[in-house]
CSV table of C-alpha atoms and ligand atoms in Angstrom, one decimal:
chain,number,residue,atom,x,y,z
A,232,UNK,CA,21.3,-3.9,17.7
A,233,UNK,CA,20.9,-6.4,14.9
A,234,UNK,CA,17.2,-6.7,15.4
A,235,UNK,CA,14.8,-4.4,17.4
A,236,UNK,CA,12.7,-6.9,19.3
A,237,UNK,CA,8.9,-7.0,19.2
A,238,UNK,CA,7.5,-4.5,21.7
A,239,UNK,CA,4.7,-6.9,22.6
A,240,UNK,CA,4.2,-10.5,23.7
A,241,UNK,CA,1.9,-13.2,22.2
A,242,UNK,CA,-1.3,-14.0,24.0
A,243,UNK,CA,-3.3,-15.9,21.4
A,244,UNK,CA,-1.9,-18.1,18.6
A,245,UNK,CA,-3.3,-19.3,15.3
A,246,UNK,CA,-1.8,-22.5,13.9
A,247,UNK,CA,-0.6,-22.5,10.3
A,248,UNK,CA,-0.3,-25.5,8.0
A,249,UNK,CA,3.1,-26.9,7.0
A,250,UNK,CA,2.8,-28.4,3.5
A,251,UNK,CA,4.9,-30.4,1.0
A,252,UNK,CA,6.2,-29.1,-2.4
A,253,UNK,CA,3.8,-31.6,-4.2
A,254,UNK,CA,0.9,-30.1,-2.3
A,255,UNK,CA,1.9,-26.6,-3.2
A,256,UNK,CA,2.5,-27.4,-6.8
A,257,UNK,CA,-1.1,-28.7,-7.1
A,258,UNK,CA,-2.4,-25.7,-5.2
A,259,UNK,CA,-0.7,-23.1,-7.4
A,260,UNK,CA,-1.8,-24.9,-10.6
A,261,UNK,CA,-5.4,-24.9,-9.4
A,262,UNK,CA,-5.0,-21.2,-8.6
A,263,UNK,CA,-4.0,-20.4,-12.2
A,264,UNK,CA,-0.5,-19.3,-11.0
A,265,UNK,CA,-2.1,-16.3,-9.3
A,266,UNK,CA,-1.3,-16.0,-5.6
A,267,UNK,CA,-4.6,-14.0,-5.1
A,268,UNK,CA,-6.5,-17.2,-6.0
A,269,UNK,CA,-4.8,-19.5,-3.5
A,270,UNK,CA,-6.7,-20.6,-0.5
A,271,UNK,CA,-5.4,-18.9,2.7
A,272,UNK,CA,-5.4,-22.2,4.5
A,273,UNK,CA,-2.8,-23.6,2.0
A,274,UNK,CA,-0.4,-20.8,2.7
A,275,UNK,CA,2.3,-21.2,5.3
A,276,UNK,CA,3.5,-17.5,5.7
A,277,UNK,CA,1.2,-15.0,4.1
A,278,UNK,CA,3.1,-12.0,2.8
A,279,UNK,CA,0.5,-11.2,0.1
A,280,UNK,CA,-0.4,-7.9,1.8
A,281,UNK,CA,-0.3,-5.8,4.9
A,282,UNK,CA,-3.9,-4.8,4.3
A,283,UNK,CA,-6.4,-5.9,6.9
A,284,UNK,CA,-3.9,-8.6,8.1
A,285,UNK,CA,-2.7,-6.9,11.3
A,286,UNK,CA,-2.9,-8.6,14.7
A,287,UNK,CA,-5.1,-6.4,17.0
A,288,UNK,CA,-4.0,-5.6,20.5
A,289,UNK,CA,-5.8,-6.7,23.7
A,290,UNK,CA,-7.1,-3.2,24.0
A,291,UNK,CA,-8.6,-3.4,20.4
A,292,UNK,CA,-10.3,-6.7,21.2
A,293,UNK,CA,-11.7,-5.2,24.3
A,294,UNK,CA,-12.9,-2.2,22.3
A,295,UNK,CA,-14.9,-4.6,20.1
A,296,UNK,CA,-17.1,-5.4,23.1
A,297,UNK,CA,-18.0,-1.8,23.3
A,298,UNK,CA,-19.6,-1.5,19.9
A,299,UNK,CA,-22.7,0.6,19.7
A,300,UNK,CA,-24.5,-0.9,16.8
A,301,UNK,CA,-27.2,1.8,16.5
A,302,UNK,CA,-28.0,2.6,12.8
A,303,UNK,CA,-27.6,6.3,13.5
A,304,UNK,CA,-25.3,8.3,15.8
A,305,UNK,CA,-23.2,5.4,17.2
A,306,UNK,CA,-20.9,6.6,20.0
A,307,UNK,CA,-18.1,4.7,18.3
A,308,UNK,CA,-18.4,7.1,15.3
A,309,UNK,CA,-17.9,10.1,17.5
A,310,UNK,CA,-14.9,8.6,19.2
A,311,UNK,CA,-13.4,7.6,15.8
A,312,UNK,CA,-14.1,11.1,14.5
A,313,UNK,CA,-12.3,12.5,17.5
A,314,UNK,CA,-9.3,10.2,17.1
A,315,UNK,CA,-8.9,11.2,13.4
A,316,UNK,CA,-9.2,14.9,14.3
A,317,UNK,CA,-6.7,14.6,17.2
A,318,UNK,CA,-4.1,12.5,15.4
A,319,UNK,CA,-4.4,13.8,11.8
A,320,UNK,CA,-5.8,17.2,12.4
A,321,UNK,CA,-8.6,17.2,9.7
A,322,UNK,CA,-11.8,19.0,10.6
A,323,UNK,CA,-14.4,16.7,8.9
A,324,UNK,CA,-14.5,12.9,8.8
A,325,UNK,CA,-16.6,10.6,6.5
A,326,UNK,CA,-16.3,6.9,7.4
A,327,UNK,CA,-16.1,4.3,4.6
A,328,UNK,CA,-15.7,0.5,4.6
A,329,UNK,CA,-12.2,0.7,3.2
A,330,UNK,CA,-9.8,2.9,1.2
A,331,UNK,CA,-11.2,2.5,-2.3
A,332,UNK,CA,-14.6,3.6,-1.2
A,333,UNK,CA,-13.2,6.9,0.0
A,334,UNK,CA,-11.3,7.2,-3.3
A,335,UNK,CA,-14.5,6.5,-5.2
A,336,UNK,CA,-16.4,9.3,-3.4
A,337,UNK,CA,-13.5,11.8,-3.6
A,338,UNK,CA,-12.9,11.2,-7.3
A,339,UNK,CA,-16.5,11.5,-8.2
A,340,UNK,CA,-16.8,14.9,-6.4
A,341,UNK,CA,-13.5,16.5,-7.3
A,342,UNK,CA,-12.8,15.3,-10.8
A,343,UNK,CA,-14.6,16.5,-13.9
A,344,UNK,CA,-14.4,14.7,-17.3
A,345,UNK,CA,-11.1,15.7,-19.1
A,346,UNK,CA,-9.3,16.8,-15.9
A,347,UNK,CA,-5.8,15.8,-15.1
A,348,UNK,CA,-4.7,14.3,-11.8
A,349,UNK,CA,-1.0,14.2,-11.1
A,350,UNK,CA,0.3,11.8,-8.5
A,351,UNK,CA,3.5,10.5,-7.0
A,352,UNK,CA,3.1,7.2,-8.8
A,353,UNK,CA,-0.1,5.4,-9.3
A,354,UNK,CA,-1.9,3.0,-7.0
A,355,UNK,CA,-4.2,0.5,-8.7
A,356,UNK,CA,-7.6,1.4,-7.2
A,357,UNK,CA,-6.8,5.1,-6.8
A,358,UNK,CA,-6.0,5.5,-10.5
A,359,UNK,CA,-9.0,3.4,-11.6
A,360,UNK,CA,-11.4,5.7,-9.7
A,361,UNK,CA,-9.7,8.8,-11.2
A,362,UNK,CA,-10.2,7.3,-14.6
A,363,UNK,CA,-13.8,6.2,-14.0
A,364,UNK,CA,-14.5,9.8,-12.9
A,365,UNK,CA,-13.2,11.0,-16.3
A,366,UNK,CA,-9.8,12.1,-15.2
A,367,UNK,CA,-6.3,11.3,-16.6
A,368,UNK,CA,-3.6,10.3,-14.2
A,369,UNK,CA,-0.1,11.8,-14.7
A,370,UNK,CA,2.9,10.4,-12.8
A,371,UNK,CA,5.0,13.2,-11.4
A,372,UNK,CA,7.2,11.2,-9.0
A,373,UNK,CA,10.9,11.8,-9.2
A,374,UNK,CA,12.8,9.6,-11.8
A,375,UNK,CA,14.8,7.9,-9.0
A,376,UNK,CA,11.6,6.1,-7.9
A,377,UNK,CA,11.5,4.1,-11.2
A,378,UNK,CA,15.0,2.8,-10.6
A,379,UNK,CA,15.1,-0.1,-8.1
A,380,UNK,CA,18.8,0.3,-7.6
A,381,UNK,CA,18.8,4.0,-6.7
A,382,UNK,CA,19.3,4.6,-3.0
A,383,UNK,CA,17.7,8.0,-2.8
A,384,UNK,CA,16.3,8.3,0.8
A,385,UNK,CA,13.0,9.9,-0.3
A,386,UNK,CA,12.0,8.1,-3.5
A,387,UNK,CA,8.4,9.0,-2.9
A,388,UNK,CA,9.0,12.7,-3.6
A,389,UNK,CA,7.2,14.7,-6.3
A,390,UNK,CA,9.3,16.2,-9.1
A,391,UNK,CA,8.1,19.8,-9.1
A,392,UNK,CA,9.5,20.4,-12.6
A,393,UNK,CA,7.2,17.6,-13.9
A,394,UNK,CA,4.3,19.1,-12.1
A,395,UNK,CA,5.1,22.6,-13.5
A,396,UNK,CA,5.2,21.1,-17.0
A,397,UNK,CA,1.8,19.6,-16.6
A,398,UNK,CA,0.4,23.0,-15.3
A,399,UNK,CA,2.0,24.7,-18.3
A,400,UNK,CA,0.5,22.2,-20.7
A,401,UNK,CA,-3.1,21.9,-19.4
A,402,UNK,CA,-3.5,24.9,-17.1
A,403,UNK,CA,-4.2,24.8,-13.3
A,404,UNK,CA,-8.0,24.9,-13.8
A,405,UNK,CA,-7.8,21.4,-15.3
A,406,UNK,CA,-6.0,20.0,-12.2
A,407,UNK,CA,-8.4,19.6,-9.3
A,408,UNK,CA,-5.8,18.2,-6.9
A,409,UNK,CA,-2.6,16.3,-6.7
A,410,UNK,CA,-2.9,12.8,-5.3
A,411,UNK,CA,0.0,12.6,-2.8
A,412,UNK,CA,0.8,9.2,-1.2
A,413,UNK,CA,3.0,8.7,1.8
A,414,UNK,CA,5.3,5.6,1.7
A,415,UNK,CA,4.5,5.1,-2.0
A,416,UNK,CA,3.4,1.5,-2.3
A,417,UNK,CA,4.1,0.9,-6.0
A,418,UNK,CA,7.5,2.5,-5.7
A,419,UNK,CA,8.5,0.0,-3.0
A,420,UNK,CA,7.1,1.6,0.1
A,421,UNK,CA,9.2,4.7,-0.4
A,422,UNK,CA,8.7,7.8,1.8
A,423,UNK,CA,8.2,11.4,0.9
A,424,UNK,CA,10.2,14.1,2.7
A,425,UNK,CA,8.7,16.9,4.7
A,426,UNK,CA,10.9,19.3,2.6
A,427,UNK,CA,9.2,18.0,-0.6
A,428,UNK,CA,5.7,18.4,0.9
A,429,UNK,CA,6.4,21.9,2.1
A,430,UNK,CA,7.6,22.9,-1.4
A,431,UNK,CA,4.6,21.2,-3.0
A,432,UNK,CA,2.3,23.2,-0.6
A,433,UNK,CA,3.8,26.4,-1.8
A,434,UNK,CA,3.5,25.4,-5.4
A,435,UNK,CA,-0.1,24.3,-5.0
A,436,UNK,CA,-1.0,27.5,-3.1
A,437,UNK,CA,0.4,29.5,-5.9
A,438,UNK,CA,-1.7,27.7,-8.5
A,439,UNK,CA,-4.8,27.1,-6.5
A,440,UNK,CA,-4.5,23.2,-6.6
A,441,UNK,CA,-5.5,21.0,-3.7
A,442,UNK,CA,-3.3,18.4,-2.1
A,443,UNK,CA,-5.2,15.2,-1.3
A,444,UNK,CA,-3.2,12.8,0.8
A,445,UNK,CA,-3.3,9.1,0.5
A,446,UNK,CA,-3.0,8.7,4.2
A,447,UNK,CA,-2.7,4.9,4.2
A,448,UNK,CA,0.9,4.6,5.4
A,449,UNK,CA,1.6,8.0,6.9
A,450,UNK,CA,2.8,6.6,10.3
A,451,UNK,CA,5.4,4.5,8.4
A,452,UNK,CA,6.5,7.5,6.4
A,453,UNK,CA,6.9,9.5,9.7
A,454,UNK,CA,9.4,7.0,10.9
A,455,UNK,CA,11.6,7.5,7.8
A,456,UNK,CA,11.4,11.2,8.3
A,457,UNK,CA,12.4,10.9,11.9
A,458,UNK,CA,15.3,8.6,11.0
A,459,UNK,CA,16.5,10.3,7.8
A,460,UNK,CA,15.4,14.0,7.5
A,461,UNK,CA,17.4,16.8,9.1
A,462,UNK,CA,15.6,18.4,12.0
A,463,UNK,CA,13.2,15.6,12.8
A,464,UNK,CA,15.3,13.2,15.0
A,465,UNK,CA,13.9,14.7,18.2
A,466,UNK,CA,10.3,15.0,17.0
A,467,UNK,CA,7.8,12.3,18.0
A,468,UNK,CA,6.1,10.1,15.3
A,469,UNK,CA,2.8,11.7,16.4
A,470,UNK,CA,4.1,15.2,15.8
A,471,UNK,CA,5.5,14.3,12.4
A,472,UNK,CA,2.2,12.6,11.3
A,473,UNK,CA,0.4,15.8,12.3
A,474,UNK,CA,2.7,18.0,10.4
A,475,UNK,CA,2.4,15.9,7.2
A,476,UNK,CA,-1.4,16.2,7.3
A,477,UNK,CA,-1.3,19.9,8.1
A,478,UNK,CA,0.2,20.6,4.7
A,479,UNK,CA,-2.7,18.8,2.9
A,480,UNK,CA,-6.3,19.7,2.3
A,481,UNK,CA,-7.7,16.3,3.1
A,482,UNK,CA,-7.1,12.6,2.7
A,483,UNK,CA,-8.4,9.2,1.7
A,484,UNK,CA,-7.3,6.4,4.0
A,485,UNK,CA,-7.3,2.6,3.9
A,486,UNK,CA,-7.3,2.1,7.7
A,487,UNK,CA,-6.5,-1.6,7.1
A,488,UNK,CA,-2.8,-0.7,7.2
A,489,UNK,CA,-1.4,1.9,9.7
A,490,UNK,CA,-4.8,1.8,11.4
A,491,UNK,CA,-4.2,-1.7,12.7
A,492,UNK,CA,-7.6,-3.1,11.9
A,493,UNK,CA,-9.0,-5.8,9.6
A,494,UNK,CA,-11.5,-3.5,7.9
A,495,UNK,CA,-12.1,0.2,7.7
A,496,UNK,CA,-11.3,3.5,6.0
A,497,UNK,CA,-12.2,7.1,5.8
A,498,UNK,CA,-12.3,10.3,3.8
A,499,UNK,CA,-11.3,13.5,5.8
A,500,UNK,CA,-11.1,17.1,4.8
A,501,UNK,CA,-11.1,20.7,6.0
A,502,UNK,CA,-13.5,22.2,3.4
A,503,UNK,CA,-17.1,22.2,4.6
A,504,UNK,CA,-18.8,22.2,1.2
A,505,UNK,CA,-16.8,19.1,0.2
A,506,UNK,CA,-17.7,17.5,3.5
A,507,UNK,CA,-21.5,18.1,2.9
A,508,UNK,CA,-21.3,16.7,-0.6
A,509,UNK,CA,-19.2,13.7,0.5
A,510,UNK,CA,-21.7,12.9,3.3
A,511,UNK,CA,-24.5,12.9,0.6
A,512,UNK,CA,-22.5,10.4,-1.5
A,513,UNK,CA,-21.6,8.1,1.4
A,514,UNK,CA,-25.2,7.4,2.2
A,515,UNK,CA,-25.7,6.2,-1.5
A,516,UNK,CA,-22.7,3.9,-1.7
A,517,UNK,CA,-21.6,2.9,1.8
A,518,UNK,CA,-24.2,3.5,4.6
A,519,UNK,CA,-25.3,6.3,6.9
A,520,UNK,CA,-22.6,9.0,7.5
A,521,UNK,CA,-22.1,7.8,11.1
A,522,UNK,CA,-20.9,4.3,10.0
A,523,UNK,CA,-20.1,4.3,6.3
A,524,UNK,CA,-20.0,0.6,5.9
A,525,UNK,CA,-18.3,-0.2,9.2
A,526,UNK,CA,-20.0,-1.7,12.2
A,527,UNK,CA,-19.9,0.1,15.6
A,528,UNK,CA,-17.3,-2.4,16.9
A,529,UNK,CA,-15.1,-1.9,13.7
A,530,UNK,CA,-15.1,1.8,14.4
A,531,UNK,CA,-14.2,1.2,18.1
A,532,UNK,CA,-11.2,-1.0,17.1
A,533,UNK,CA,-10.1,1.6,14.6
A,534,UNK,CA,-10.2,4.5,17.0
A,535,UNK,CA,-8.0,2.5,19.3
A,536,UNK,CA,-5.7,1.4,16.5
A,537,UNK,CA,-5.1,4.9,15.2
A,538,UNK,CA,-4.2,6.0,18.7
A,539,UNK,CA,-2.0,3.0,19.4
A,540,UNK,CA,0.1,3.4,16.2
A,541,UNK,CA,1.4,6.7,17.5
A,542,UNK,CA,1.1,6.3,21.3
A,543,UNK,CA,4.9,5.7,21.5
A,544,UNK,CA,7.6,5.5,18.8
A,545,UNK,CA,8.3,1.9,19.7
A,546,UNK,CA,5.6,0.1,17.6
A,547,UNK,CA,6.5,1.8,14.4
A,548,UNK,CA,10.3,1.4,15.0
A,549,UNK,CA,9.8,-2.4,15.4
A,550,UNK,CA,7.4,-2.5,12.4
A,551,UNK,CA,9.7,-0.8,9.9
A,552,UNK,CA,12.9,-2.4,11.3
A,553,UNK,CA,11.4,-5.8,10.9
A,554,UNK,CA,10.9,-5.1,7.2
A,555,UNK,CA,14.4,-3.9,7.0
A,556,UNK,CA,15.6,-7.1,8.7
A,557,UNK,CA,14.2,-9.2,5.9
A,558,UNK,CA,15.7,-6.9,3.4
A,559,UNK,CA,19.1,-7.2,5.0
A,560,UNK,CA,19.0,-11.0,4.9
A,561,UNK,CA,18.2,-10.8,1.1
A,562,UNK,CA,21.0,-8.3,0.6
A,563,UNK,CA,23.4,-10.8,2.3
A,564,UNK,CA,22.1,-13.5,-0.1
A,565,UNK,CA,22.6,-11.2,-3.1
A,566,UNK,CA,19.0,-11.4,-4.2
A,567,UNK,CA,18.1,-8.4,-6.3
A,568,UNK,CA,15.5,-6.2,-4.6
A,569,UNK,CA,14.4,-2.5,-4.4
A,570,UNK,CA,16.6,-0.3,-2.2
A,571,UNK,CA,16.3,1.5,0.1
A,572,UNK,CA,14.1,-1.0,1.9
A,573,UNK,CA,10.5,0.2,2.1
A,574,UNK,CA,8.3,0.5,5.2
A,575,UNK,CA,5.7,-2.3,4.7
A,576,UNK,CA,7.4,-4.6,2.3
A,577,UNK,CA,10.5,-5.8,0.5
A,578,UNK,CA,10.1,-5.7,-3.3
A,579,UNK,CA,12.1,-8.3,-5.2
A,580,UNK,CA,13.3,-7.0,-8.6
A,581,UNK,CA,11.9,-9.7,-11.0
A,582,UNK,CA,13.6,-8.2,-14.0
A,583,UNK,CA,17.0,-8.8,-12.5
A,584,UNK,CA,16.0,-12.0,-10.7
A,585,UNK,CA,14.7,-13.6,-13.9
A,586,UNK,CA,16.7,-11.9,-16.7
A,587,UNK,CA,15.8,-14.8,-19.1
A,588,UNK,CA,12.0,-14.1,-18.9
A,589,UNK,CA,10.9,-11.1,-20.9
A,590,UNK,CA,8.3,-8.7,-19.5
A,591,UNK,CA,5.4,-9.8,-21.8
A,592,UNK,CA,5.8,-13.3,-20.1
A,593,UNK,CA,5.2,-11.8,-16.7
A,594,UNK,CA,8.4,-12.5,-14.8
A,595,UNK,CA,7.0,-11.1,-11.5
A,596,UNK,CA,3.9,-13.2,-11.7
A,597,UNK,CA,6.0,-16.3,-12.4
A,598,UNK,CA,8.4,-15.5,-9.5
A,599,UNK,CA,5.5,-15.1,-7.0
A,600,UNK,CA,4.2,-18.5,-8.0
A,601,UNK,CA,7.6,-20.1,-7.7
A,602,UNK,CA,8.2,-18.6,-4.3
A,603,UNK,CA,5.0,-20.2,-3.1
A,604,UNK,CA,6.0,-23.6,-4.5
A,605,UNK,CA,9.5,-23.4,-3.0
A,606,UNK,CA,8.5,-22.1,0.5
A,607,UNK,CA,4.8,-21.9,1.1
A,608,UNK,CA,5.2,-18.1,1.4
A,609,UNK,CA,2.6,-16.1,-0.5
A,610,UNK,CA,3.8,-12.9,-2.2
A,611,UNK,CA,2.2,-10.5,-4.7
A,612,UNK,CA,3.0,-9.5,-8.3
A,613,UNK,CA,3.5,-5.8,-8.7
A,614,UNK,CA,4.5,-5.4,-12.3
A,615,UNK,CA,3.1,-5.8,-15.8
A,616,UNK,CA,0.0,-7.7,-14.6
A,617,UNK,CA,-0.9,-5.1,-11.9
A,618,UNK,CA,-0.2,-2.2,-14.3
A,619,UNK,CA,-2.9,-3.4,-16.7
A,620,UNK,CA,-3.5,-2.2,-20.2
A,621,UNK,CA,-3.5,1.4,-21.4
A,622,UNK,CA,-7.2,2.3,-21.9
A,623,UNK,CA,-6.5,4.1,-25.2
A,624,UNK,CA,-4.1,1.7,-26.9
A,625,UNK,CA,-5.1,-1.6,-25.3
A,626,UNK,CA,-1.4,-2.5,-24.9
A,627,UNK,CA,0.2,-3.8,-21.7
A,628,UNK,CA,1.6,-0.8,-19.8
A,629,UNK,CA,5.0,-2.4,-19.3
A,630,UNK,CA,6.0,-0.5,-16.2
A,631,UNK,CA,9.7,0.2,-15.4
A,632,UNK,CA,9.2,-1.7,-12.1
A,633,UNK,CA,8.6,-5.4,-12.4
A,634,UNK,CA,8.4,-6.4,-8.8
A,635,UNK,CA,7.3,-9.1,-6.4
A,636,UNK,CA,6.1,-7.8,-3.0
A,637,UNK,CA,6.9,-9.5,0.2
A,638,UNK,CA,4.5,-7.6,2.4
A,639,UNK,CA,4.8,-7.8,6.2
A,640,UNK,CA,1.6,-7.9,8.2
A,641,UNK,CA,1.7,-5.8,11.3
A,642,UNK,CA,2.5,-7.6,14.6
A,643,UNK,CA,1.8,-11.1,13.1
A,644,UNK,CA,5.1,-12.8,12.2
A,645,UNK,CA,8.3,-13.2,14.1
A,646,UNK,CA,12.0,-12.9,13.3
A,647,UNK,CA,12.2,-16.7,12.6
A,648,UNK,CA,9.4,-16.4,9.9
A,649,UNK,CA,11.6,-13.7,8.3
A,650,UNK,CA,14.7,-16.0,8.5
A,651,UNK,CA,12.8,-18.9,6.9
A,652,UNK,CA,11.4,-16.6,4.1
A,653,UNK,CA,14.8,-15.2,3.2
A,654,UNK,CA,16.5,-18.6,3.2
A,655,UNK,CA,13.9,-20.1,0.8
A,656,UNK,CA,14.1,-17.2,-1.6
A,657,UNK,CA,17.9,-17.3,-1.6
A,658,UNK,CA,17.7,-21.0,-2.5
A,659,UNK,CA,15.3,-20.2,-5.3
A,660,UNK,CA,17.6,-17.5,-6.6
A,661,UNK,CA,20.3,-20.1,-7.0
A,662,UNK,CA,18.2,-22.2,-9.3
A,663,UNK,CA,16.4,-19.3,-11.1
A,664,UNK,CA,17.3,-20.5,-14.6
A,665,UNK,CA,14.6,-23.3,-14.1
A,666,UNK,CA,11.8,-20.8,-13.9
A,667,UNK,CA,9.6,-20.2,-17.0
A,668,UNK,CA,7.3,-17.3,-18.1
A,669,UNK,CA,3.5,-17.3,-18.1
A,670,UNK,CA,0.7,-16.5,-20.5
A,671,UNK,CA,-2.9,-15.5,-19.7
A,672,UNK,CA,-5.7,-18.0,-19.9
A,673,UNK,CA,-8.2,-15.6,-18.4
A,674,UNK,CA,-7.8,-11.8,-18.3
A,675,UNK,CA,-10.3,-9.6,-16.5
A,676,UNK,CA,-10.9,-6.1,-18.0
A,677,UNK,CA,-10.2,-4.1,-14.8
A,678,UNK,CA,-7.8,-4.7,-11.9
A,679,UNK,CA,-6.9,-7.8,-13.7
A,680,UNK,CA,-4.2,-8.9,-11.2
A,681,UNK,CA,-6.9,-10.0,-8.7
A,682,UNK,CA,-8.6,-12.7,-10.8
A,683,UNK,CA,-6.4,-13.4,-13.8
A,684,UNK,CA,-5.4,-17.0,-14.6
A,685,UNK,CA,-2.2,-18.2,-16.2
A,686,UNK,CA,-0.4,-21.2,-17.6
A,687,UNK,CA,3.4,-21.8,-17.8
A,688,UNK,CA,5.0,-21.3,-21.2
A,689,UNK,CA,6.8,-24.6,-22.0
A,690,UNK,CA,10.6,-24.6,-21.9
A,691,UNK,CA,12.9,-25.6,-24.8
B,422,F0G,N1,-4.1,3.4,-1.3
B,422,F0G,C1,-3.0,2.7,-1.1
B,422,F0G,C2,-1.6,3.3,-1.1
B,422,F0G,C3,-3.1,1.3,-0.9
B,422,F0G,O1,-2.0,0.6,-0.6
B,422,F0G,C4,-4.4,0.7,-0.9
B,422,F0G,C5,-4.6,-0.7,-0.7
B,422,F0G,C6,-5.5,1.5,-1.2
B,422,F0G,C7,-5.3,2.9,-1.4
B,422,F0G,C8,-6.9,1.0,-1.3
B,422,F0G,O2,-7.4,0.7,0.0
B,422,F0G,O3,-7.7,-1.8,-0.1
B,422,F0G,O4,-8.7,-0.4,1.7
B,422,F0G,O5,-9.6,-0.3,-0.6
B,422,F0G,N2,-3.6,-1.5,-0.8
B,422,F0G,C9,-3.7,-3.0,-0.6
B,422,F0G,C10,-2.4,-3.6,-0.8
B,422,F0G,C11,-4.8,-3.6,-1.3
B,422,F0G,O6,-2.3,-4.8,-0.7
B,422,F0G,O7,-1.4,-2.8,-1.1
B,422,F0G,P1,-8.4,-0.5,0.2
């Protein structure tokens, strides 16, 4: 089958605006060449992120009507808690308004100043919270993950030799946990294998180090394990998700992705003392421990979303295969992008797309802006701008991966939107020499990619 069809039909539609190139040129100029600063209504197909952009099901919309908006003890919290316990298997649940709030609380409680936190590549908010808590992030992902042309099937895996080196250097007591992400976002949505996680569990048991899962895209990761890892073809997505979580001590989760909701998150764990402390923190920063920043109806929609994502294997197959479909079109058009194709997004390789723009002139930022002008499709920079500056030296981090992410919202766009997107990007690739680099006109100190403004560097 060339394309696995959407396992749903459309009941409500939202019109989107078709614009001219002149209109889009003015819009991107006004936005300082930063796609985060565009107005959503000026965007034709929004592939900025898969975060909070899902279409909810009729059952989720129905669940919204059953919100119990009590300040304390909402029945929707108890149902959400049960859904998380049933699907992910953790004992204790602390709700938060989104993922970074869970990261904040976890980092504050588990990291002491001077600690080291290894992880399978960084995520922007995750690393920032580790650093704000006084920790130092260390990347221990396998080398293949930094090479966009390497076809390793599990590029999210941890390199245990790198982890061993860190343990030898700083000692296990200085490592409170390893931050382990499923379908590693910054690597291109690349999965971890169960074999890697099993080995990591053994290693961490030996050294007394916790494994804290970034559970944001575990369902997508489970699909790759089912498809690619020996021994998992006959296991359900639900069983695989449960097994992944069982090897870990707890998780943070941005429920705005796999959870199929527009807002929500949680922290979950098996350790009771950690739970008691996390509950004490959540009331300071988020809200009472039975809502944590979500309304009752948000929690109702999330409980339904968590169950729906794994109820059958069809949803996730459609979801990941739709992403792959876009990737295959770009492959056919010879547009350089990260392989294998990730779960939530296709990542264009801006280094190879724009060989004539050097990294200090932000090729990925420039490419994202040009894609918008060419097509009305909004993408996101994931390169030098996102990586930020080294807090010690103040220099740009110059990451190996200089990417533009075309992120597919869940259940929102159809195959023809993918066809249109690919066609526009292939056209742009053919005239890539015309693109120019950018320079900052405003650079925020932290998470600069969200609000930075740029201007084009004039050509010769
Ligand atoms: N962890 C991962 C792997 C993420 O992708 C995100 C968010 C977070 C944590 C933070 O969660 O946004 O709910 O606070 N990723 C979004 C993205 C923003 O576009 O990739 P949050």
